[in-house]
Amino acid sequence: MDRRLLLTGMLGLAGAATVIAIARPAIALAGIPNKGPGILDELDKPSDAILDQDGPDVQDGIEPVRWYRRRRRRGWRRVCRRYWRHGYWRRRCFRRSFWIRF
Protein backbone atom coordinates (compact mmCIF):
# COMPACT_ATOMS: atom_id res chain seq x y z
CA MET A 1 0.00 0.00 0.00
CA ASP A 2 2.85 2.41 0.80
CA ARG A 3 4.49 1.70 -2.54
CA ARG A 4 1.26 2.57 -4.36
CA LEU A 5 0.99 5.88 -2.51
CA LEU A 6 4.61 6.66 -3.27
CA LEU A 7 4.20 5.85 -6.97
CA THR A 8 0.96 7.81 -7.35
CA GLY A 9 2.52 10.77 -5.55
CA MET A 10 5.58 10.68 -7.81
CA LEU A 11 3.41 10.43 -10.93
CA GLY A 12 1.29 13.33 -9.67
CA LEU A 13 4.36 15.51 -9.14
CA ALA A 14 5.74 14.61 -12.55
CA GLY A 15 2.41 15.40 -14.20
CA ALA A 16 2.12 18.74 -12.39
CA ALA A 17 5.68 19.68 -13.40
CA THR A 18 4.89 18.80 -17.03
CA VAL A 19 1.72 20.90 -17.06
CA ILE A 20 3.55 23.87 -15.55
CA ALA A 21 6.40 23.54 -18.07
CA ILE A 22 3.98 23.44 -21.02
CA ALA A 23 1.62 26.18 -19.83
CA ARG A 24 4.32 28.53 -18.58
CA PRO A 25 3.67 32.11 -19.73
CA ALA A 26 6.02 33.72 -22.21
CA ILE A 27 8.62 36.23 -21.08
CA ALA A 28 6.88 39.53 -20.32
CA LEU A 29 8.32 42.84 -21.47
CA ALA A 30 9.13 45.35 -18.71
CA GLY A 31 7.91 48.37 -20.67
CA ILE A 32 5.87 49.34 -23.69
CA PRO A 33 7.96 49.23 -26.86
CA ASN A 34 8.14 52.46 -28.85
CA LYS A 35 6.65 51.66 -32.25
CA GLY A 36 5.61 55.19 -33.20
CA PRO A 37 2.34 57.00 -32.57
CA GLY A 38 -0.41 54.80 -31.22
CA ILE A 39 -3.85 55.04 -29.68
CA LEU A 40 -2.49 56.46 -26.43
CA ASP A 41 -1.00 59.45 -28.21
CA GLU A 42 -4.37 60.19 -29.81
CA LEU A 43 -6.10 60.08 -26.44
CA ASP A 44 -3.76 62.67 -24.95
CA LYS A 45 -4.60 65.30 -27.61
CA PRO A 46 -7.53 67.61 -26.70
CA SER A 47 -10.45 67.50 -29.09
CA ASP A 48 -11.28 70.76 -30.92
CA ALA A 49 -15.03 70.06 -30.81
CA ILE A 50 -15.04 70.06 -27.02
CA LEU A 51 -13.06 73.27 -26.65
CA ASP A 52 -15.17 75.34 -29.12
CA GLN A 53 -18.50 75.07 -27.26
CA ASP A 54 -19.61 78.07 -25.20
CA GLY A 55 -22.76 78.32 -23.10
CA PRO A 56 -25.32 75.67 -22.22
CA ASP A 57 -25.78 72.56 -24.31
CA VAL A 58 -28.67 73.42 -26.63
CA GLN A 59 -30.07 71.12 -29.31
CA ASP A 60 -32.58 72.55 -31.81
CA GLY A 61 -33.21 75.57 -29.56
CA ILE A 62 -34.36 73.42 -26.61
CA GLU A 63 -32.44 73.55 -23.36
CA PRO A 64 -31.78 70.24 -21.62
CA VAL A 65 -34.20 69.03 -18.96
CA ARG A 66 -32.94 68.98 -15.38
CA TRP A 67 -33.63 65.54 -14.03
CA TYR A 68 -34.89 65.35 -10.49
CA ARG A 69 -34.12 62.53 -8.13
CA ARG A 70 -37.08 60.21 -7.80
CA ARG A 71 -37.91 59.57 -4.19
CA ARG A 72 -38.73 56.08 -3.10
CA ARG A 73 -38.51 53.94 -0.02
CA ARG A 74 -38.53 50.26 0.75
CA GLY A 75 -41.70 48.64 2.00
CA TRP A 76 -42.35 45.16 3.33
CA ARG A 77 -45.17 42.91 2.22
CA ARG A 78 -46.33 39.72 3.95
CA VAL A 79 -46.52 36.76 1.57
CA CYS A 80 -48.08 33.44 2.62
CA ARG A 81 -47.90 30.12 0.79
CA ARG A 82 -49.84 26.90 1.40
CA TYR A 83 -48.41 23.44 0.96
CA TRP A 84 -49.52 19.87 1.69
CA ARG A 85 -47.50 18.12 4.40
CA HIS A 86 -48.19 14.90 6.35
CA GLY A 87 -51.82 14.71 5.36
CA TYR A 88 -52.95 18.30 5.90
CA TRP A 89 -52.39 21.81 4.59
CA ARG A 90 -49.73 23.99 6.19
CA ARG A 91 -49.12 27.69 5.74
CA ARG A 92 -45.72 29.36 5.69
CA CYS A 93 -45.48 33.18 5.73
CA PHE A 94 -42.47 35.41 5.06
CA ARG A 95 -41.67 39.06 4.34
CA ARG A 96 -40.78 40.27 0.87
CA SER A 97 -39.46 43.76 0.14
CA PHE A 98 -40.77 46.10 -2.56
CA TRP A 99 -40.18 49.74 -3.54
CA ILE A 100 -42.74 52.49 -2.87
CA ARG A 101 -42.47 55.53 -5.15
CA PHE A 102 -43.91 58.91 -4.18
PDB file of N, CA and C in Angstrom:
ATOM      1  N   MET A   1       0.822  -1.193   0.000  1.00  0.00           N
ATOM      2  CA  MET A   1       0.000   0.000   0.000  1.00  0.00           C
ATOM      3  C   MET A   1       0.864   1.253   0.000  1.00  0.00           C
ATOM      4  N   ASP A   2       1.962   1.243   0.751  1.00  0.00           N
ATOM      5  CA  ASP A   2       2.847   2.406   0.800  1.00  0.00           C
ATOM      6  C   ASP A   2       3.531   2.636  -0.540  1.00  0.00           C
ATOM      7  N   ARG A   3       3.850   1.547  -1.234  1.00  0.00           N
ATOM      8  CA  ARG A   3       4.487   1.702  -2.544  1.00  0.00           C
ATOM      9  C   ARG A   3       3.532   2.357  -3.534  1.00  0.00           C
ATOM     10  N   ARG A   4       2.247   1.969  -3.456  1.00  0.00           N
ATOM     11  CA  ARG A   4       1.259   2.567  -4.356  1.00  0.00           C
ATOM     12  C   ARG A   4       1.136   4.064  -4.102  1.00  0.00           C
ATOM     13  N   LEU A   5       1.066   4.461  -2.824  1.00  0.00           N
ATOM     14  CA  LEU A   5       0.989   5.884  -2.508  1.00  0.00           C
ATOM     15  C   LEU A   5       2.218   6.631  -2.983  1.00  0.00           C
ATOM     16  N   LEU A   6       3.381   6.025  -2.824  1.00  0.00           N
ATOM     17  CA  LEU A   6       4.614   6.659  -3.273  1.00  0.00           C
ATOM     18  C   LEU A   6       4.610   6.826  -4.795  1.00  0.00           C
ATOM     19  N   LEU A   7       4.215   5.769  -5.506  1.00  0.00           N
ATOM     20  CA  LEU A   7       4.202   5.852  -6.968  1.00  0.00           C
ATOM     21  C   LEU A   7       3.163   6.849  -7.475  1.00  0.00           C
ATOM     22  N   THR A   8       1.975   6.850  -6.894  1.00  0.00           N
ATOM     23  CA  THR A   8       0.962   7.810  -7.352  1.00  0.00           C
ATOM     24  C   THR A   8       1.376   9.243  -7.031  1.00  0.00           C
ATOM     25  N   GLY A   9       2.028   9.430  -5.880  1.00  0.00           N
ATOM     26  CA  GLY A   9       2.520  10.770  -5.546  1.00  0.00           C
ATOM     27  C   GLY A   9       3.598  11.228  -6.506  1.00  0.00           C
ATOM     28  N   MET A  10       4.512  10.327  -6.870  1.00  0.00           N
ATOM     29  CA  MET A  10       5.580  10.680  -7.815  1.00  0.00           C
ATOM     30  C   MET A  10       5.008  10.975  -9.198  1.00  0.00           C
ATOM     31  N   LEU A  11       4.031  10.160  -9.633  1.00  0.00           N
ATOM     32  CA  LEU A  11       3.408  10.425 -10.932  1.00  0.00           C
ATOM     33  C   LEU A  11       2.640  11.747 -10.910  1.00  0.00           C
ATOM     34  N   GLY A  12       2.005  12.057  -9.788  1.00  0.00           N
ATOM     35  CA  GLY A  12       1.292  13.327  -9.670  1.00  0.00           C
ATOM     36  C   GLY A  12       2.234  14.511  -9.751  1.00  0.00           C
ATOM     37  N   LEU A  13       3.373  14.430  -9.072  1.00  0.00           N
ATOM     38  CA  LEU A  13       4.356  15.509  -9.136  1.00  0.00           C
ATOM     39  C   LEU A  13       4.933  15.666 -10.535  1.00  0.00           C
ATOM     40  N   ALA A  14       5.208  14.548 -11.188  1.00  0.00           N
ATOM     41  CA  ALA A  14       5.742  14.613 -12.546  1.00  0.00           C
ATOM     42  C   ALA A  14       4.718  15.225 -13.502  1.00  0.00           C
ATOM     43  N   GLY A  15       3.462  14.840 -13.349  1.00  0.00           N
ATOM     44  CA  GLY A  15       2.407  15.402 -14.204  1.00  0.00           C
ATOM     45  C   GLY A  15       2.226  16.897 -13.967  1.00  0.00           C
ATOM     46  N   ALA A  16       2.259  17.317 -12.695  1.00  0.00           N
ATOM     47  CA  ALA A  16       2.118  18.743 -12.389  1.00  0.00           C
ATOM     48  C   ALA A  16       3.292  19.537 -12.955  1.00  0.00           C
ATOM     49  N   ALA A  17       4.505  18.997 -12.853  1.00  0.00           N
ATOM     50  CA  ALA A  17       5.675  19.683 -13.404  1.00  0.00           C
ATOM     51  C   ALA A  17       5.582  19.793 -14.916  1.00  0.00           C
ATOM     52  N   THR A  18       5.050  18.768 -15.572  1.00  0.00           N
ATOM     53  CA  THR A  18       4.890  18.797 -17.027  1.00  0.00           C
ATOM     54  C   THR A  18       3.875  19.852 -17.441  1.00  0.00           C
ATOM     55  N   VAL A  19       2.750  19.911 -16.725  1.00  0.00           N
ATOM     56  CA  VAL A  19       1.716  20.900 -17.059  1.00  0.00           C
ATOM     57  C   VAL A  19       2.247  22.314 -16.866  1.00  0.00           C
ATOM     58  N   ILE A  20       2.998  22.547 -15.798  1.00  0.00           N
ATOM     59  CA  ILE A  20       3.555  23.872 -15.555  1.00  0.00           C
ATOM     60  C   ILE A  20       4.574  24.234 -16.624  1.00  0.00           C
ATOM     61  N   ALA A  21       5.391  23.267 -17.048  1.00  0.00           N
ATOM     62  CA  ALA A  21       6.396  23.545 -18.075  1.00  0.00           C
ATOM     63  C   ALA A  21       5.747  23.865 -19.416  1.00  0.00           C
ATOM     64  N   ILE A  22       4.648  23.205 -19.735  1.00  0.00           N
ATOM     65  CA  ILE A  22       3.975  23.437 -21.018  1.00  0.00           C
ATOM     66  C   ILE A  22       3.200  24.751 -20.993  1.00  0.00           C
ATOM     67  N   ALA A  23       2.492  25.011 -19.897  1.00  0.00           N
ATOM     68  CA  ALA A  23       1.617  26.178 -19.834  1.00  0.00           C
ATOM     69  C   ALA A  23       2.298  27.394 -19.233  1.00  0.00           C
ATOM     70  N   ARG A  24       3.599  27.404 -19.155  1.00  0.00           N
ATOM     71  CA  ARG A  24       4.316  28.527 -18.579  1.00  0.00           C
ATOM     72  C   ARG A  24       4.158  29.748 -19.482  1.00  0.00           C
ATOM     73  N   PRO A  25       3.859  30.921 -18.894  1.00  0.00           N
ATOM     74  CA  PRO A  25       3.665  32.112 -19.735  1.00  0.00           C
ATOM     75  C   PRO A  25       4.981  32.545 -20.378  1.00  0.00           C
ATOM     76  N   ALA A  26       4.846  33.228 -21.482  1.00  0.00           N
ATOM     77  CA  ALA A  26       6.016  33.723 -22.205  1.00  0.00           C
ATOM     78  C   ALA A  26       6.690  34.825 -21.396  1.00  0.00           C
ATOM     79  N   ILE A  27       7.880  35.196 -21.781  1.00  0.00           N
ATOM     80  CA  ILE A  27       8.624  36.235 -21.076  1.00  0.00           C
ATOM     81  C   ILE A  27       7.935  37.573 -21.306  1.00  0.00           C
ATOM     82  N   ALA A  28       7.586  38.251 -20.224  1.00  0.00           N
ATOM     83  CA  ALA A  28       6.883  39.533 -20.315  1.00  0.00           C
ATOM     84  C   ALA A  28       7.880  40.662 -20.495  1.00  0.00           C
ATOM     85  N   LEU A  29       7.482  41.667 -21.273  1.00  0.00           N
ATOM     86  CA  LEU A  29       8.317  42.839 -21.474  1.00  0.00           C
ATOM     87  C   LEU A  29       8.131  43.787 -20.302  1.00  0.00           C
ATOM     88  N   ALA A  30       9.205  44.449 -19.870  1.00  0.00           N
ATOM     89  CA  ALA A  30       9.135  45.345 -18.714  1.00  0.00           C
ATOM     90  C   ALA A  30       8.437  46.648 -19.063  1.00  0.00           C
ATOM     91  N   GLY A  31       8.521  47.105 -20.285  1.00  0.00           N
ATOM     92  CA  GLY A  31       7.910  48.372 -20.672  1.00  0.00           C
ATOM     93  C   GLY A  31       7.168  48.237 -21.976  1.00  0.00           C
ATOM     94  N   ILE A  32       6.584  49.331 -22.419  1.00  0.00           N
ATOM     95  CA  ILE A  32       5.867  49.342 -23.687  1.00  0.00           C
ATOM     96  C   ILE A  32       6.865  49.714 -24.780  1.00  0.00           C
ATOM     97  N   PRO A  33       7.003  48.898 -25.807  1.00  0.00           N
ATOM     98  CA  PRO A  33       7.957  49.233 -26.863  1.00  0.00           C
ATOM     99  C   PRO A  33       7.494  50.458 -27.650  1.00  0.00           C
ATOM    100  N   ASN A  34       8.456  51.262 -28.078  1.00  0.00           N
ATOM    101  CA  ASN A  34       8.141  52.460 -28.854  1.00  0.00           C
ATOM    102  C   ASN A  34       8.062  52.089 -30.331  1.00  0.00           C
ATOM    103  N   LYS A  35       6.853  52.002 -30.844  1.00  0.00           N
ATOM    104  CA  LYS A  35       6.654  51.662 -32.249  1.00  0.00           C
ATOM    105  C   LYS A  35       6.018  52.819 -33.001  1.00  0.00           C
ATOM    106  N   GLY A  36       6.194  54.040 -32.520  1.00  0.00           N
ATOM    107  CA  GLY A  36       5.612  55.189 -33.195  1.00  0.00           C
ATOM    108  C   GLY A  36       4.309  55.600 -32.532  1.00  0.00           C
ATOM    109  N   PRO A  37       3.581  56.513 -33.172  1.00  0.00           N
ATOM    110  CA  PRO A  37       2.336  57.003 -32.572  1.00  0.00           C
ATOM    111  C   PRO A  37       1.295  55.890 -32.507  1.00  0.00           C
ATOM    112  N   GLY A  38       0.611  55.827 -31.411  1.00  0.00           N
ATOM    113  CA  GLY A  38      -0.409  54.804 -31.219  1.00  0.00           C
ATOM    114  C   GLY A  38      -1.692  55.420 -30.697  1.00  0.00           C
ATOM    115  N   ILE A  39      -2.554  54.590 -30.177  1.00  0.00           N
ATOM    116  CA  ILE A  39      -3.848  55.045 -29.685  1.00  0.00           C
ATOM    117  C   ILE A  39      -3.702  55.913 -28.441  1.00  0.00           C
ATOM    118  N   LEU A  40      -2.671  55.658 -27.633  1.00  0.00           N
ATOM    119  CA  LEU A  40      -2.492  56.455 -26.426  1.00  0.00           C
ATOM    120  C   LEU A  40      -2.106  57.885 -26.752  1.00  0.00           C
ATOM    121  N   ASP A  41      -1.361  58.089 -27.808  1.00  0.00           N
ATOM    122  CA  ASP A  41      -1.001  59.446 -28.214  1.00  0.00           C
ATOM    123  C   ASP A  41      -2.230  60.215 -28.690  1.00  0.00           C
ATOM    124  N   GLU A  42      -3.151  59.534 -29.346  1.00  0.00           N
ATOM    125  CA  GLU A  42      -4.366  60.191 -29.809  1.00  0.00           C
ATOM    126  C   GLU A  42      -5.278  60.553 -28.648  1.00  0.00           C
ATOM    127  N   LEU A  43      -5.264  59.774 -27.582  1.00  0.00           N
ATOM    128  CA  LEU A  43      -6.102  60.075 -26.437  1.00  0.00           C
ATOM    129  C   LEU A  43      -5.602  61.274 -25.656  1.00  0.00           C
ATOM    130  N   ASP A  44      -4.315  61.546 -25.684  1.00  0.00           N
ATOM    131  CA  ASP A  44      -3.757  62.672 -24.953  1.00  0.00           C
ATOM    132  C   ASP A  44      -4.070  64.016 -25.599  1.00  0.00           C
ATOM    133  N   LYS A  45      -4.316  64.043 -26.919  1.00  0.00           N
ATOM    134  CA  LYS A  45      -4.604  65.303 -27.605  1.00  0.00           C
ATOM    135  C   LYS A  45      -6.001  65.792 -27.240  1.00  0.00           C
ATOM    136  N   PRO A  46      -6.180  67.092 -26.962  1.00  0.00           N
ATOM    137  CA  PRO A  46      -7.533  67.607 -26.701  1.00  0.00           C
ATOM    138  C   PRO A  46      -8.319  67.694 -28.002  1.00  0.00           C
ATOM    139  N   SER A  47      -9.588  67.434 -27.907  1.00  0.00           N
ATOM    140  CA  SER A  47     -10.451  67.500 -29.086  1.00  0.00           C
ATOM    141  C   SER A  47     -10.890  68.939 -29.321  1.00  0.00           C
ATOM    142  N   ASP A  48     -10.887  69.393 -30.588  1.00  0.00           N
ATOM    143  CA  ASP A  48     -11.283  70.761 -30.919  1.00  0.00           C
ATOM    144  C   ASP A  48     -12.780  70.966 -30.734  1.00  0.00           C
ATOM    145  N   ALA A  49     -13.578  69.922 -30.931  1.00  0.00           N
ATOM    146  CA  ALA A  49     -15.031  70.059 -30.813  1.00  0.00           C
ATOM    147  C   ALA A  49     -15.438  70.343 -29.364  1.00  0.00           C
ATOM    148  N   ILE A  50     -14.705  69.834 -28.423  1.00  0.00           N
ATOM    149  CA  ILE A  50     -15.044  70.056 -27.020  1.00  0.00           C
ATOM    150  C   ILE A  50     -14.669  71.465 -26.593  1.00  0.00           C
ATOM    151  N   LEU A  51     -13.549  71.966 -27.081  1.00  0.00           N
ATOM    152  CA  LEU A  51     -13.063  73.272 -26.651  1.00  0.00           C
ATOM    153  C   LEU A  51     -13.825  74.429 -27.280  1.00  0.00           C
ATOM    154  N   ASP A  52     -14.499  74.244 -28.422  1.00  0.00           N
ATOM    155  CA  ASP A  52     -15.166  75.339 -29.117  1.00  0.00           C
ATOM    156  C   ASP A  52     -16.529  75.688 -28.539  1.00  0.00           C
ATOM    157  N   GLN A  53     -17.149  74.835 -27.748  1.00  0.00           N
ATOM    158  CA  GLN A  53     -18.500  75.074 -27.259  1.00  0.00           C
ATOM    159  C   GLN A  53     -18.485  76.118 -26.151  1.00  0.00           C
ATOM    160  N   ASP A  54     -19.423  77.057 -26.235  1.00  0.00           N
ATOM    161  CA  ASP A  54     -19.605  78.070 -25.201  1.00  0.00           C
ATOM    162  C   ASP A  54     -21.085  78.101 -24.837  1.00  0.00           C
ATOM    163  N   GLY A  55     -21.371  78.232 -23.551  1.00  0.00           N
ATOM    164  CA  GLY A  55     -22.758  78.323 -23.103  1.00  0.00           C
ATOM    165  C   GLY A  55     -23.355  76.950 -22.838  1.00  0.00           C
ATOM    166  N   PRO A  56     -24.669  76.947 -22.522  1.00  0.00           N
ATOM    167  CA  PRO A  56     -25.325  75.666 -22.218  1.00  0.00           C
ATOM    168  C   PRO A  56     -25.482  74.800 -23.449  1.00  0.00           C
ATOM    169  N   ASP A  57     -25.622  73.527 -23.233  1.00  0.00           N
ATOM    170  CA  ASP A  57     -25.783  72.564 -24.305  1.00  0.00           C
ATOM    171  C   ASP A  57     -27.208  72.664 -24.856  1.00  0.00           C
ATOM    172  N   VAL A  58     -27.350  73.198 -26.048  1.00  0.00           N
ATOM    173  CA  VAL A  58     -28.667  73.417 -26.632  1.00  0.00           C
ATOM    174  C   VAL A  58     -28.765  72.632 -27.933  1.00  0.00           C
ATOM    175  N   GLN A  59     -29.840  71.870 -28.082  1.00  0.00           N
ATOM    176  CA  GLN A  59     -30.074  71.121 -29.312  1.00  0.00           C
ATOM    177  C   GLN A  59     -31.405  71.568 -29.895  1.00  0.00           C
ATOM    178  N   ASP A  60     -31.390  72.073 -31.098  1.00  0.00           N
ATOM    179  CA  ASP A  60     -32.580  72.549 -31.806  1.00  0.00           C
ATOM    180  C   ASP A  60     -33.314  73.630 -31.011  1.00  0.00           C
ATOM    181  N   GLY A  61     -32.585  74.485 -30.291  1.00  0.00           N
ATOM    182  CA  GLY A  61     -33.215  75.568 -29.556  1.00  0.00           C
ATOM    183  C   GLY A  61     -33.870  75.152 -28.250  1.00  0.00           C
ATOM    184  N   ILE A  62     -33.728  73.906 -27.833  1.00  0.00           N
ATOM    185  CA  ILE A  62     -34.356  73.416 -26.609  1.00  0.00           C
ATOM    186  C   ILE A  62     -33.261  73.177 -25.582  1.00  0.00           C
ATOM    187  N   GLU A  63     -33.419  73.768 -24.403  1.00  0.00           N
ATOM    188  CA  GLU A  63     -32.436  73.547 -23.360  1.00  0.00           C
ATOM    189  C   GLU A  63     -32.671  72.188 -22.712  1.00  0.00           C
ATOM    190  N   PRO A  64     -31.615  71.577 -22.199  1.00  0.00           N
ATOM    191  CA  PRO A  64     -31.783  70.242 -21.615  1.00  0.00           C
ATOM    192  C   PRO A  64     -32.643  70.268 -20.353  1.00  0.00           C
ATOM    193  N   VAL A  65     -33.309  69.162 -20.107  1.00  0.00           N
ATOM    194  CA  VAL A  65     -34.197  69.027 -18.957  1.00  0.00           C
ATOM    195  C   VAL A  65     -33.357  68.669 -17.736  1.00  0.00           C
ATOM    196  N   ARG A  66     -33.628  69.335 -16.621  1.00  0.00           N
ATOM    197  CA  ARG A  66     -32.943  68.982 -15.376  1.00  0.00           C
ATOM    198  C   ARG A  66     -33.688  67.810 -14.755  1.00  0.00           C
ATOM    199  N   TRP A  67     -32.987  66.723 -14.591  1.00  0.00           N
ATOM    200  CA  TRP A  67     -33.628  65.539 -14.033  1.00  0.00           C
ATOM    201  C   TRP A  67     -33.653  65.660 -12.524  1.00  0.00           C
ATOM    202  N   TYR A  68     -34.761  65.329 -11.935  1.00  0.00           N
ATOM    203  CA  TYR A  68     -34.892  65.346 -10.494  1.00  0.00           C
ATOM    204  C   TYR A  68     -34.718  63.932  -9.966  1.00  0.00           C
ATOM    205  N   ARG A  69     -34.316  63.839  -8.744  1.00  0.00           N
ATOM    206  CA  ARG A  69     -34.123  62.526  -8.135  1.00  0.00           C
ATOM    207  C   ARG A  69     -35.469  61.985  -7.677  1.00  0.00           C
ATOM    208  N   ARG A  70     -35.813  60.829  -8.186  1.00  0.00           N
ATOM    209  CA  ARG A  70     -37.076  60.212  -7.795  1.00  0.00           C
ATOM    210  C   ARG A  70     -36.965  59.675  -6.385  1.00  0.00           C
ATOM    211  N   ARG A  71     -37.940  60.020  -5.564  1.00  0.00           N
ATOM    212  CA  ARG A  71     -37.911  59.566  -4.187  1.00  0.00           C
ATOM    213  C   ARG A  71     -38.659  58.248  -4.066  1.00  0.00           C
ATOM    214  N   ARG A  72     -38.086  57.357  -3.338  1.00  0.00           N
ATOM    215  CA  ARG A  72     -38.729  56.081  -3.101  1.00  0.00           C
ATOM    216  C   ARG A  72     -38.191  55.498  -1.809  1.00  0.00           C
ATOM    217  N   ARG A  73     -38.943  54.598  -1.228  1.00  0.00           N
ATOM    218  CA  ARG A  73     -38.511  53.937  -0.017  1.00  0.00           C
ATOM    219  C   ARG A  73     -38.903  52.469  -0.091  1.00  0.00           C
ATOM    220  N   ARG A  74     -38.275  51.689   0.756  1.00  0.00           N
ATOM    221  CA  ARG A  74     -38.530  50.259   0.746  1.00  0.00           C
ATOM    222  C   ARG A  74     -39.693  49.948   1.676  1.00  0.00           C
ATOM    223  N   GLY A  75     -40.586  49.114   1.194  1.00  0.00           N
ATOM    224  CA  GLY A  75     -41.704  48.637   2.004  1.00  0.00           C
ATOM    225  C   GLY A  75     -41.622  47.131   2.137  1.00  0.00           C
ATOM    226  N   TRP A  76     -42.345  46.607   3.102  1.00  0.00           N
ATOM    227  CA  TRP A  76     -42.347  45.165   3.328  1.00  0.00           C
ATOM    228  C   TRP A  76     -43.754  44.637   3.176  1.00  0.00           C
ATOM    229  N   ARG A  77     -43.882  43.532   2.490  1.00  0.00           N
ATOM    230  CA  ARG A  77     -45.169  42.905   2.222  1.00  0.00           C
ATOM    231  C   ARG A  77     -45.137  41.493   2.803  1.00  0.00           C
ATOM    232  N   ARG A  78     -46.232  41.070   3.399  1.00  0.00           N
ATOM    233  CA  ARG A  78     -46.326  39.718   3.951  1.00  0.00           C
ATOM    234  C   ARG A  78     -46.874  38.794   2.875  1.00  0.00           C
ATOM    235  N   VAL A  79     -46.145  37.722   2.607  1.00  0.00           N
ATOM    236  CA  VAL A  79     -46.521  36.761   1.571  1.00  0.00           C
ATOM    237  C   VAL A  79     -46.674  35.397   2.234  1.00  0.00           C
ATOM    238  N   CYS A  80     -47.826  34.753   2.023  1.00  0.00           N
ATOM    239  CA  CYS A  80     -48.081  33.442   2.622  1.00  0.00           C
ATOM    240  C   CYS A  80     -48.284  32.407   1.523  1.00  0.00           C
ATOM    241  N   ARG A  81     -47.774  31.227   1.741  1.00  0.00           N
ATOM    242  CA  ARG A  81     -47.898  30.117   0.791  1.00  0.00           C
ATOM    243  C   ARG A  81     -48.451  28.904   1.533  1.00  0.00           C
ATOM    244  N   ARG A  82     -49.312  28.146   0.830  1.00  0.00           N
ATOM    245  CA  ARG A  82     -49.840  26.904   1.398  1.00  0.00           C
ATOM    246  C   ARG A  82     -49.167  25.719   0.736  1.00  0.00           C
ATOM    247  N   TYR A  83     -48.962  24.663   1.525  1.00  0.00           N
ATOM    248  CA  TYR A  83     -48.410  23.441   0.957  1.00  0.00           C
ATOM    249  C   TYR A  83     -48.934  22.258   1.755  1.00  0.00           C
ATOM    250  N   TRP A  84     -48.992  21.102   1.108  1.00  0.00           N
ATOM    251  CA  TRP A  84     -49.521  19.873   1.691  1.00  0.00           C
ATOM    252  C   TRP A  84     -48.384  19.122   2.362  1.00  0.00           C
ATOM    253  N   ARG A  85     -48.560  18.792   3.650  1.00  0.00           N
ATOM    254  CA  ARG A  85     -47.501  18.118   4.397  1.00  0.00           C
ATOM    255  C   ARG A  85     -48.115  17.184   5.423  1.00  0.00           C
ATOM    256  N   HIS A  86     -47.746  15.919   5.385  1.00  0.00           N
ATOM    257  CA  HIS A  86     -48.195  14.901   6.350  1.00  0.00           C
ATOM    258  C   HIS A  86     -49.710  14.826   6.477  1.00  0.00           C
ATOM    259  N   GLY A  87     -50.379  14.939   5.362  1.00  0.00           N
ATOM    260  CA  GLY A  87     -51.818  14.710   5.362  1.00  0.00           C
ATOM    261  C   GLY A  87     -52.675  15.940   5.589  1.00  0.00           C
ATOM    262  N   TYR A  88     -52.121  17.102   5.764  1.00  0.00           N
ATOM    263  CA  TYR A  88     -52.945  18.296   5.902  1.00  0.00           C
ATOM    264  C   TYR A  88     -52.187  19.517   5.385  1.00  0.00           C
ATOM    265  N   TRP A  89     -52.960  20.590   5.153  1.00  0.00           N
ATOM    266  CA  TRP A  89     -52.388  21.807   4.588  1.00  0.00           C
ATOM    267  C   TRP A  89     -51.645  22.589   5.661  1.00  0.00           C
ATOM    268  N   ARG A  90     -50.499  23.104   5.308  1.00  0.00           N
ATOM    269  CA  ARG A  90     -49.732  23.987   6.187  1.00  0.00           C
ATOM    270  C   ARG A  90     -49.549  25.328   5.499  1.00  0.00           C
ATOM    271  N   ARG A  91     -49.331  26.358   6.295  1.00  0.00           N
ATOM    272  CA  ARG A  91     -49.116  27.692   5.741  1.00  0.00           C
ATOM    273  C   ARG A  91     -47.784  28.215   6.250  1.00  0.00           C
ATOM    274  N   ARG A  92     -47.006  28.760   5.348  1.00  0.00           N
ATOM    275  CA  ARG A  92     -45.721  29.358   5.694  1.00  0.00           C
ATOM    276  C   ARG A  92     -45.738  30.801   5.204  1.00  0.00           C
ATOM    277  N   CYS A  93     -45.465  31.764   6.074  1.00  0.00           N
ATOM    278  CA  CYS A  93     -45.481  33.182   5.726  1.00  0.00           C
ATOM    279  C   CYS A  93     -44.074  33.762   5.869  1.00  0.00           C
ATOM    280  N   PHE A  94     -43.760  34.727   5.004  1.00  0.00           N
ATOM    281  CA  PHE A  94     -42.474  35.410   5.058  1.00  0.00           C
ATOM    282  C   PHE A  94     -42.650  36.827   4.549  1.00  0.00           C
ATOM    283  N   ARG A  95     -41.638  37.672   4.791  1.00  0.00           N
ATOM    284  CA  ARG A  95     -41.674  39.062   4.344  1.00  0.00           C
ATOM    285  C   ARG A  95     -40.898  39.216   3.053  1.00  0.00           C
ATOM    286  N   ARG A  96     -41.449  39.984   2.137  1.00  0.00           N
ATOM    287  CA  ARG A  96     -40.781  40.270   0.871  1.00  0.00           C
ATOM    288  C   ARG A  96     -40.738  41.784   0.687  1.00  0.00           C
ATOM    289  N   SER A  97     -39.590  42.319   0.290  1.00  0.00           N
ATOM    290  CA  SER A  97     -39.458  43.762   0.136  1.00  0.00           C
ATOM    291  C   SER A  97     -39.940  44.207  -1.242  1.00  0.00           C
ATOM    292  N   PHE A  98     -40.408  45.481  -1.288  1.00  0.00           N
ATOM    293  CA  PHE A  98     -40.774  46.098  -2.564  1.00  0.00           C
ATOM    294  C   PHE A  98     -40.541  47.591  -2.420  1.00  0.00           C
ATOM    295  N   TRP A  99     -40.477  48.310  -3.554  1.00  0.00           N
ATOM    296  CA  TRP A  99     -40.176  49.738  -3.540  1.00  0.00           C
ATOM    297  C   TRP A  99     -41.465  50.545  -3.668  1.00  0.00           C
ATOM    298  N   ILE A 100     -41.595  51.583  -2.831  1.00  0.00           N
ATOM    299  CA  ILE A 100     -42.742  52.489  -2.872  1.00  0.00           C
ATOM    300  C   ILE A 100     -42.238  53.801  -3.450  1.00  0.00           C
ATOM    301  N   ARG A 101     -42.845  54.261  -4.541  1.00  0.00           N
ATOM    302  CA  ARG A 101     -42.468  55.530  -5.147  1.00  0.00           C
ATOM    303  C   ARG A 101     -43.485  56.587  -4.755  1.00  0.00           C
ATOM    304  N   PHE A 102     -42.999  57.798  -4.474  1.00  0.00           N
ATOM    305  CA  PHE A 102     -43.910  58.912  -4.178  1.00  0.00           C
ATOM    306  C   PHE A 102     -43.337  60.200  -4.690  1.00  0.00           C
TER     307      PHE A 102
END
